[in-house]
Amino acid sequence: MLVLYRRWKMETNMRNYHIVIGSKRYFDEYLPDFKEEDIVYDFSDSIKLSDAFRESGRINDHFVSILVVRNNNYNGIVENAHDRLGPLIEELTTNSAEIYIHNPPRILMKYLEEQHERLPIKLSISSEKYEINRDPNIFINNIKEISSHILGQQSALTEISKSLWYLTTVKREKPYVIMLYGNSGLGKTELVREIAKKFFDGKFLEKHLSMFKNDNYTNYFFGDKPNRRSIGFDLLERESNLIFFDELDKCPEYFFSTFYTLFDNVQFKDSTYDVNVSGTVIILTSNYNSKEEMQEKLGLPIFYRIDKFIHFNEFNCNTIYRIVQNEISERKAEYNDKISPDAIYAAVSPLVSTSGENARTIKYKVQQVIEDLLFEEIHEKF
């Protein structure tokens, strides 16, 4: 009995760490329904309280029994404090505290694992599960619905259908990388969004690489500063296994080493985080017009890490006509009974070429015609 009592006493007098890897939504759903009498402290608030004690010259005798450490809390503390995140949590909590930690940096995870080996603490890890929609019974309908939104790209749709069928049929660990290439405004980004809707519950991680123009973004790609956002931080926080990097051709070459690692491994590491990226589908877009151009501009190390290249063709006359009609129809609620669709088409058709148009140029021309026609009514009063 004495041995059992001591064991019970030890187990009830040890910190219980719950490590939760995944999105914010997943972390919030993991948290228990705390009782009304439970006093739950956020990590940032606990730090502020501890600092207030220290600044007033008092000894901190307030220890937390339930502590929630959210991933954005790491961004709110000074850089050198990251080296002692583990001890800092211990200083804030009781010996039997329940501690919930979202996406811990590598240094904190390593500290807790070492503590678990040496000391009587509890440590559990829960990771979000990501999956592509594998239901074969709705695959064809999903592809048909995607095709109804992407006009004039039958060849590209056939190739993406092959890739999606492969991905929904096999269990692949290594990331699968697809490059959609061709001129802008031909439906590349729209295709990614449709894939997300039909195969990933509408969720995907999206990064516009044209924004990353200079070395000010080095910290993001390589994670040099532990109290800053990084690509590792965002990958841990993703809600699905679909990752979209738009306009790879606009990304400076000195960031490419990040992609070498991401495309080639099931475990991605930057200087702060370790991320499991197994089973991810990574879709890239670029405005290159040929594989030869890509080899030259991107370089072979990136080129040969891409699994599939899908070209987007220029619109033909029939596709341009359909896009014009769709744009006029979809905007009917704007002009309603003020203008007829036929009047808009009659005014815009002379402005639209039979070749060389894309979705953006067509949208712009329809917009200008609607504005002009609406303005005619009031212009006569000037």
Short mmCIF file of C-alpha atoms in Angstrom, two decimals:
data_model
loop_
_atom_site.label_atom_id
_atom_site.label_comp_id
_atom_site.label_asym_id
_atom_site.label_seq_id
_atom_site.Cartn_x
_atom_site.Cartn_y
_atom_site.Cartn_z
CA MET A 1 0.00 0.00 0.00
CA LEU A 2 2.82 2.39 0.87
CA VAL A 3 4.45 1.80 -2.53
CA LEU A 4 1.15 2.43 -4.31
CA TYR A 5 0.58 5.61 -2.29
CA ARG A 6 4.04 6.93 -3.16
CA ARG A 7 3.48 6.18 -6.84
CA TRP A 8 0.08 7.94 -6.73
CA LYS A 9 1.63 10.89 -4.90
CA MET A 10 4.39 11.17 -7.49
CA GLU A 11 1.97 10.98 -10.44
CA THR A 12 -0.31 13.65 -8.97
CA ASN A 13 2.63 15.93 -8.25
CA MET A 14 4.15 16.14 -11.74
CA ARG A 15 3.66 18.57 -14.59
CA ASN A 16 1.56 17.24 -17.46
CA TYR A 17 2.67 18.64 -20.82
CA HIS A 18 0.26 18.37 -23.76
CA ILE A 19 2.09 19.08 -27.02
CA VAL A 20 -0.33 19.91 -29.85
CA ILE A 21 0.98 20.07 -33.43
CA GLY A 22 -1.27 21.62 -36.04
CA SER A 23 -3.50 24.56 -36.90
CA LYS A 24 -5.00 27.06 -34.48
CA ARG A 25 -8.38 25.45 -34.98
CA TYR A 26 -6.97 22.03 -34.09
CA PHE A 27 -5.32 23.41 -30.96
CA ASP A 28 -8.51 25.16 -29.81
CA GLU A 29 -10.50 21.97 -30.37
CA TYR A 30 -7.93 19.97 -28.41
CA LEU A 31 -8.24 22.18 -25.33
CA PRO A 32 -10.65 20.67 -22.79
CA ASP A 33 -13.86 22.30 -21.66
CA PHE A 34 -12.46 23.90 -18.54
CA LYS A 35 -14.68 24.10 -15.46
CA GLU A 36 -15.95 27.43 -14.21
CA GLU A 37 -13.70 27.23 -11.18
CA ASP A 38 -10.60 26.53 -13.30
CA ILE A 39 -8.24 29.48 -13.60
CA VAL A 40 -6.62 29.25 -17.03
CA TYR A 41 -3.63 31.46 -17.77
CA ASP A 42 -2.26 32.45 -21.13
CA PHE A 43 1.54 32.26 -21.37
CA SER A 44 1.89 35.95 -22.29
CA ASP A 45 -0.26 37.04 -19.34
CA SER A 46 1.77 34.87 -16.99
CA ILE A 47 4.99 36.45 -18.25
CA LYS A 48 3.58 39.94 -17.68
CA LEU A 49 2.50 39.00 -14.16
CA SER A 50 5.94 37.57 -13.38
CA ASP A 51 7.62 40.71 -14.75
CA ALA A 52 5.38 42.88 -12.60
CA PHE A 53 6.48 40.99 -9.47
CA ARG A 54 10.14 41.35 -10.41
CA GLU A 55 9.88 45.06 -11.23
CA SER A 56 8.19 45.76 -7.89
CA GLY A 57 10.94 43.91 -6.02
CA ARG A 58 8.57 41.24 -4.76
CA ILE A 59 9.08 37.46 -4.94
CA ASN A 60 6.74 35.80 -7.37
CA ASP A 61 4.59 33.49 -5.30
CA HIS A 62 1.87 33.14 -7.92
CA PHE A 63 2.17 29.82 -9.72
CA VAL A 64 -0.22 28.72 -12.45
CA SER A 65 -1.94 25.35 -12.38
CA ILE A 66 -3.32 25.54 -15.95
CA LEU A 67 -1.17 27.21 -18.58
CA VAL A 68 -1.94 27.62 -22.29
CA VAL A 69 1.05 28.37 -24.53
CA ARG A 70 -0.14 29.43 -27.98
CA ASN A 71 2.22 29.46 -30.94
CA ASN A 72 1.97 33.24 -31.35
CA ASN A 73 3.21 33.63 -27.76
CA TYR A 74 6.73 32.79 -28.96
CA ASN A 75 6.69 35.92 -31.12
CA GLY A 76 5.96 38.09 -28.14
CA ILE A 77 9.03 37.42 -26.02
CA VAL A 78 12.58 38.66 -26.43
CA GLU A 79 14.90 36.58 -28.56
CA ASN A 80 17.25 35.41 -25.81
CA ALA A 81 14.29 34.11 -23.76
CA HIS A 82 13.75 31.36 -26.35
CA ASP A 83 16.85 29.58 -25.12
CA ARG A 84 15.13 28.99 -21.78
CA LEU A 85 11.48 28.54 -22.71
CA GLY A 86 11.34 25.23 -20.82
CA PRO A 87 12.72 26.59 -17.52
CA LEU A 88 10.57 29.69 -17.92
CA ILE A 89 7.41 27.56 -18.10
CA GLU A 90 8.55 25.71 -14.98
CA GLU A 91 9.10 29.00 -13.12
CA LEU A 92 5.52 30.05 -13.90
CA THR A 93 3.70 26.83 -13.00
CA THR A 94 2.98 24.55 -10.08
CA ASN A 95 4.63 21.13 -9.89
CA SER A 96 1.34 19.49 -10.90
CA ALA A 97 0.30 21.98 -13.60
CA GLU A 98 -1.55 21.06 -16.78
CA ILE A 99 0.36 22.74 -19.63
CA TYR A 100 -0.94 22.94 -23.20
CA ILE A 101 1.69 23.91 -25.78
CA HIS A 102 0.92 24.70 -29.42
CA ASN A 103 3.61 24.00 -32.06
CA PRO A 104 6.67 24.31 -29.82
CA PRO A 105 9.97 25.49 -31.36
CA ARG A 106 12.66 22.83 -31.69
CA ILE A 107 14.58 24.05 -28.64
CA LEU A 108 11.52 23.73 -26.38
CA MET A 109 10.55 20.33 -27.78
CA LYS A 110 14.06 19.00 -27.23
CA TYR A 111 14.11 20.33 -23.66
CA LEU A 112 10.81 18.64 -22.80
CA GLU A 113 11.90 15.32 -24.32
CA GLU A 114 15.12 15.40 -22.29
CA GLN A 115 13.19 16.27 -19.13
CA HIS A 116 10.80 13.42 -19.79
CA GLU A 117 13.71 10.99 -19.91
CA ARG A 118 15.25 12.23 -16.65
CA LEU A 119 12.41 13.54 -14.50
CA PRO A 120 8.90 12.46 -13.50
CA ILE A 121 6.85 14.58 -15.92
CA LYS A 122 4.04 13.55 -18.24
CA LEU A 123 4.45 14.29 -21.93
CA SER A 124 1.92 13.59 -24.67
CA ILE A 125 1.99 14.66 -28.31
CA SER A 126 -1.07 15.06 -30.52
CA SER A 127 -0.62 15.88 -34.21
CA GLU A 128 -3.25 17.04 -36.68
CA LYS A 129 -3.98 14.53 -39.44
CA TYR A 130 -4.16 15.84 -43.01
CA GLU A 131 -5.75 13.93 -45.85
CA ILE A 132 -6.78 14.44 -49.45
CA ASN A 133 -10.36 13.49 -50.31
CA ARG A 134 -9.93 9.87 -51.42
CA ASP A 135 -13.54 8.98 -52.17
CA PRO A 136 -13.40 7.40 -55.67
CA ASN A 137 -17.18 7.62 -56.04
CA ILE A 138 -17.14 11.42 -56.27
CA PHE A 139 -13.81 11.85 -58.05
CA ILE A 140 -15.30 12.20 -61.54
CA ASN A 141 -17.95 14.67 -60.36
CA ASN A 142 -15.26 16.73 -58.61
CA ILE A 143 -13.20 16.88 -61.81
CA LYS A 144 -16.27 17.83 -63.85
CA GLU A 145 -17.09 20.66 -61.46
CA ILE A 146 -13.50 21.89 -61.56
CA SER A 147 -13.60 21.78 -65.38
CA SER A 148 -16.75 23.90 -65.45
CA HIS A 149 -14.83 26.75 -63.77
CA ILE A 150 -11.62 26.48 -65.79
CA LEU A 151 -12.26 27.33 -69.43
CA GLY A 152 -10.03 26.64 -72.41
CA GLN A 153 -7.52 24.40 -70.60
CA GLN A 154 -8.63 20.87 -71.40
CA SER A 155 -5.09 19.56 -71.75
CA ALA A 156 -4.11 21.02 -68.36
CA LEU A 157 -7.27 19.61 -66.76
CA THR A 158 -6.50 16.15 -68.11
CA GLU A 159 -2.99 16.26 -66.65
CA ILE A 160 -4.11 17.56 -63.25
CA SER A 161 -6.78 14.83 -63.19
CA LYS A 162 -4.06 12.21 -63.64
CA SER A 163 -2.09 13.67 -60.74
CA LEU A 164 -5.12 13.90 -58.45
CA TRP A 165 -6.18 10.33 -59.23
CA TYR A 166 -2.65 9.16 -58.43
CA LEU A 167 -2.61 11.12 -55.16
CA THR A 168 -6.03 9.84 -54.08
CA THR A 169 -5.11 6.24 -54.95
CA VAL A 170 -1.62 5.80 -53.47
CA LYS A 171 -0.10 6.52 -50.06
CA ARG A 172 2.79 8.82 -50.84
CA GLU A 173 5.07 10.18 -48.13
CA LYS A 174 7.37 12.52 -50.06
CA PRO A 175 5.79 15.85 -51.13
CA TYR A 176 4.32 15.86 -54.63
CA VAL A 177 5.25 19.05 -56.51
CA ILE A 178 3.29 20.38 -59.49
CA MET A 179 4.27 23.36 -61.63
CA LEU A 180 1.48 25.19 -63.48
CA TYR A 181 3.10 27.44 -66.06
CA GLY A 182 2.09 29.82 -68.85
CA ASN A 183 1.10 33.46 -69.22
CA SER A 184 -0.90 35.23 -66.51
CA GLY A 185 -4.68 35.30 -66.42
CA LEU A 186 -5.18 31.84 -67.97
CA GLY A 187 -6.66 30.10 -64.90
CA LYS A 188 -3.67 28.74 -62.95
CA THR A 189 -4.60 30.29 -59.60
CA GLU A 190 -8.29 29.53 -60.16
CA LEU A 191 -7.41 25.86 -60.67
CA VAL A 192 -5.57 25.71 -57.34
CA ARG A 193 -8.58 27.18 -55.55
CA GLU A 194 -10.92 24.68 -57.20
CA ILE A 195 -8.64 21.78 -56.23
CA ALA A 196 -8.69 23.05 -52.65
CA LYS A 197 -12.51 23.15 -52.63
CA LYS A 198 -13.01 19.65 -54.01
CA PHE A 199 -10.12 17.73 -52.47
CA PHE A 200 -8.97 19.62 -49.34
CA ASP A 201 -12.18 20.97 -47.77
CA GLY A 202 -11.42 24.41 -49.17
CA LYS A 203 -8.27 24.78 -47.07
CA PHE A 204 -4.72 25.44 -48.23
CA LEU A 205 -1.61 27.37 -47.28
CA GLU A 206 -1.02 30.16 -49.81
CA LYS A 207 2.09 32.28 -50.26
CA HIS A 208 2.59 34.89 -52.98
CA LEU A 209 6.29 34.73 -53.73
CA SER A 210 6.25 38.01 -55.66
CA MET A 211 6.05 39.71 -52.24
CA PHE A 212 9.42 38.29 -51.16
CA LYS A 213 11.61 40.68 -53.10
CA ASN A 214 14.70 41.25 -50.98
CA ASP A 215 16.81 39.95 -48.11
CA ASN A 216 14.43 41.51 -45.57
CA TYR A 217 12.52 38.24 -45.93
CA THR A 218 15.54 36.06 -45.16
CA ASN A 219 14.25 35.54 -41.61
CA TYR A 220 10.97 34.21 -43.00
CA PHE A 221 12.55 31.63 -45.30
CA PHE A 222 15.34 30.49 -43.00
CA GLY A 223 13.86 31.21 -39.56
CA ASP A 224 16.94 33.00 -38.20
CA LYS A 225 14.97 34.88 -35.55
CA PRO A 226 13.07 32.56 -33.17
CA ASN A 227 10.65 35.32 -32.16
CA ARG A 228 9.57 36.02 -35.77
CA ARG A 229 7.22 34.23 -38.15
CA SER A 230 8.91 31.84 -40.54
CA ILE A 231 7.89 29.39 -43.23
CA GLY A 232 8.30 26.62 -40.65
CA PHE A 233 5.86 28.43 -38.35
CA ASP A 234 3.28 28.72 -41.15
CA LEU A 235 3.72 25.11 -42.27
CA LEU A 236 3.04 23.90 -38.74
CA GLU A 237 -0.08 26.05 -38.63
CA ARG A 238 -1.48 24.86 -41.97
CA GLU A 239 -5.00 23.42 -42.08
CA SER A 240 -4.48 21.02 -44.96
CA ASN A 241 -1.76 19.28 -46.94
CA LEU A 242 -2.22 21.55 -49.97
CA ILE A 243 0.49 24.20 -50.20
CA PHE A 244 0.35 26.89 -52.90
CA PHE A 245 3.37 28.99 -53.87
CA ASP A 246 2.27 31.56 -56.44
CA GLU A 247 4.71 33.08 -58.97
CA LEU A 248 7.87 31.15 -58.25
CA ASP A 249 9.46 33.08 -61.12
CA LYS A 250 9.25 36.27 -59.02
CA CYS A 251 11.09 34.76 -56.03
CA PRO A 252 14.79 35.73 -55.57
CA GLU A 253 17.13 32.82 -56.28
CA TYR A 254 18.84 32.99 -52.88
CA PHE A 255 15.65 31.66 -51.27
CA PHE A 256 15.64 28.51 -53.43
CA SER A 257 17.58 26.43 -50.89
CA THR A 258 14.43 26.48 -48.73
CA PHE A 259 12.53 24.81 -51.56
CA TYR A 260 15.26 22.22 -52.10
CA THR A 261 14.65 21.03 -48.54
CA LEU A 262 10.87 21.32 -48.65
CA PHE A 263 10.40 19.47 -51.95
CA ASP A 264 12.81 16.65 -51.13
CA ASN A 265 12.02 15.56 -47.56
CA VAL A 266 9.19 14.43 -45.33
CA GLN A 267 10.68 16.53 -42.52
CA PHE A 268 11.26 20.23 -43.13
CA LYS A 269 13.60 22.14 -40.84
CA ASP A 270 14.40 25.80 -40.54
CA SER A 271 16.53 27.22 -37.75
CA THR A 272 13.59 27.25 -35.30
CA TYR A 273 11.02 24.58 -36.24
CA ASP A 274 10.78 20.95 -37.33
CA VAL A 275 7.76 20.23 -39.53
CA ASN A 276 6.35 16.95 -40.82
CA VAL A 277 5.42 17.63 -44.46
CA SER A 278 4.75 14.05 -45.52
CA GLY A 279 1.90 13.68 -47.98
CA THR A 280 1.83 17.34 -48.92
CA VAL A 281 0.78 18.47 -52.39
CA ILE A 282 2.78 21.55 -53.36
CA ILE A 283 1.49 23.53 -56.34
CA LEU A 284 3.68 26.19 -57.91
CA THR A 285 2.75 28.70 -60.57
CA SER A 286 4.96 30.71 -62.89
CA ASN A 287 4.65 32.79 -66.04
CA TYR A 288 7.32 30.82 -67.89
CA ASN A 289 6.28 29.58 -71.32
CA SER A 290 8.44 26.46 -71.68
CA LYS A 291 10.32 23.85 -69.70
CA GLU A 292 13.54 25.03 -71.33
CA GLU A 293 12.98 28.53 -70.00
CA MET A 294 12.34 27.12 -66.54
CA GLN A 295 15.52 25.07 -66.58
CA GLU A 296 17.49 28.18 -67.47
CA LYS A 297 15.83 30.61 -65.05
CA LEU A 298 15.18 28.34 -62.06
CA GLY A 299 18.23 26.11 -62.41
CA LEU A 300 18.37 22.33 -62.51
CA PRO A 301 18.32 21.74 -58.70
CA ILE A 302 14.79 23.19 -58.49
CA PHE A 303 13.68 21.93 -61.89
CA TYR A 304 14.46 18.28 -61.14
CA ARG A 305 12.65 18.43 -57.79
CA ILE A 306 9.34 19.17 -59.55
CA ASP A 307 7.24 16.04 -60.23
CA LYS A 308 4.81 17.39 -62.84
CA PHE A 309 4.79 20.28 -65.31
CA ILE A 310 1.41 21.43 -66.66
CA HIS A 311 1.26 24.09 -69.35
CA PHE A 312 -1.64 26.56 -69.69
CA ASN A 313 -2.45 27.48 -73.29
CA GLU A 314 -3.48 30.86 -74.64
CA PHE A 315 -7.25 31.24 -75.05
CA ASN A 316 -8.73 30.61 -78.48
CA CYS A 317 -11.62 32.60 -79.96
CA ASN A 318 -14.31 30.29 -78.61
CA THR A 319 -12.91 30.38 -75.06
CA ILE A 320 -12.68 34.18 -75.14
CA TYR A 321 -16.34 34.37 -76.16
CA ARG A 322 -17.40 32.05 -73.32
CA ILE A 323 -15.40 34.04 -70.75
CA VAL A 324 -16.96 37.32 -71.93
CA GLN A 325 -20.45 35.84 -71.62
CA ASN A 326 -19.70 34.35 -68.20
CA GLU A 327 -18.31 37.64 -66.91
CA ILE A 328 -21.39 39.54 -68.08
CA SER A 329 -23.72 36.93 -66.58
CA GLU A 330 -21.92 36.67 -63.23
CA ARG A 331 -22.10 40.44 -62.74
CA LYS A 332 -25.81 40.75 -63.49
CA ALA A 333 -26.63 41.58 -59.87
CA GLU A 334 -24.49 44.72 -60.21
CA TYR A 335 -26.29 46.32 -63.13
CA ASN A 336 -29.56 44.43 -62.61
CA ASP A 337 -32.36 46.06 -64.65
CA LYS A 338 -30.34 49.19 -65.50
CA ILE A 339 -28.61 47.60 -68.52
CA SER A 340 -29.34 44.49 -70.55
CA PRO A 341 -26.69 41.78 -70.95
CA ASP A 342 -27.08 42.10 -74.72
CA ALA A 343 -26.26 45.82 -74.56
CA ILE A 344 -23.10 45.08 -72.57
CA TYR A 345 -22.02 42.38 -75.01
CA ALA A 346 -22.68 44.65 -78.00
CA ALA A 347 -20.50 47.37 -76.45
CA VAL A 348 -17.67 45.14 -75.25
CA SER A 349 -17.31 42.78 -78.22
CA PRO A 350 -15.52 45.36 -80.44
CA LEU A 351 -13.01 45.89 -77.63
CA VAL A 352 -12.14 42.22 -77.18
CA SER A 353 -9.63 40.61 -79.52
CA THR A 354 -10.06 37.11 -80.92
CA SER A 355 -6.64 36.15 -79.51
CA GLY A 356 -4.18 37.35 -76.88
CA GLU A 357 -6.85 38.00 -74.26
CA ASN A 358 -6.84 36.58 -70.74
CA ALA A 359 -9.30 36.57 -67.86
CA ARG A 360 -7.92 39.79 -66.40
CA THR A 361 -8.06 41.79 -69.63
CA ILE A 362 -11.60 40.59 -70.28
CA LYS A 363 -12.75 41.47 -66.76
CA TYR A 364 -11.21 44.93 -67.14
CA LYS A 365 -12.98 45.58 -70.47
CA VAL A 366 -16.37 44.39 -69.20
CA GLN A 367 -15.93 46.61 -66.13
CA GLN A 368 -15.20 49.66 -68.27
CA VAL A 369 -18.22 49.02 -70.51
CA ILE A 370 -20.59 48.64 -67.52
CA GLU A 371 -19.29 51.92 -66.08
CA ASP A 372 -19.64 53.71 -69.42
CA LEU A 373 -23.19 52.49 -70.00
CA LEU A 374 -24.31 53.38 -66.48
CA PHE A 375 -22.74 56.82 -66.79
CA GLU A 376 -24.56 57.63 -70.05
CA GLU A 377 -27.81 58.14 -68.13
CA ILE A 378 -26.40 60.89 -65.94
CA HIS A 379 -23.91 62.29 -68.44
CA GLU A 380 -26.70 63.91 -70.45
CA LYS A 381 -27.51 66.12 -67.43
CA PHE A 382 -24.01 67.68 -67.30
#
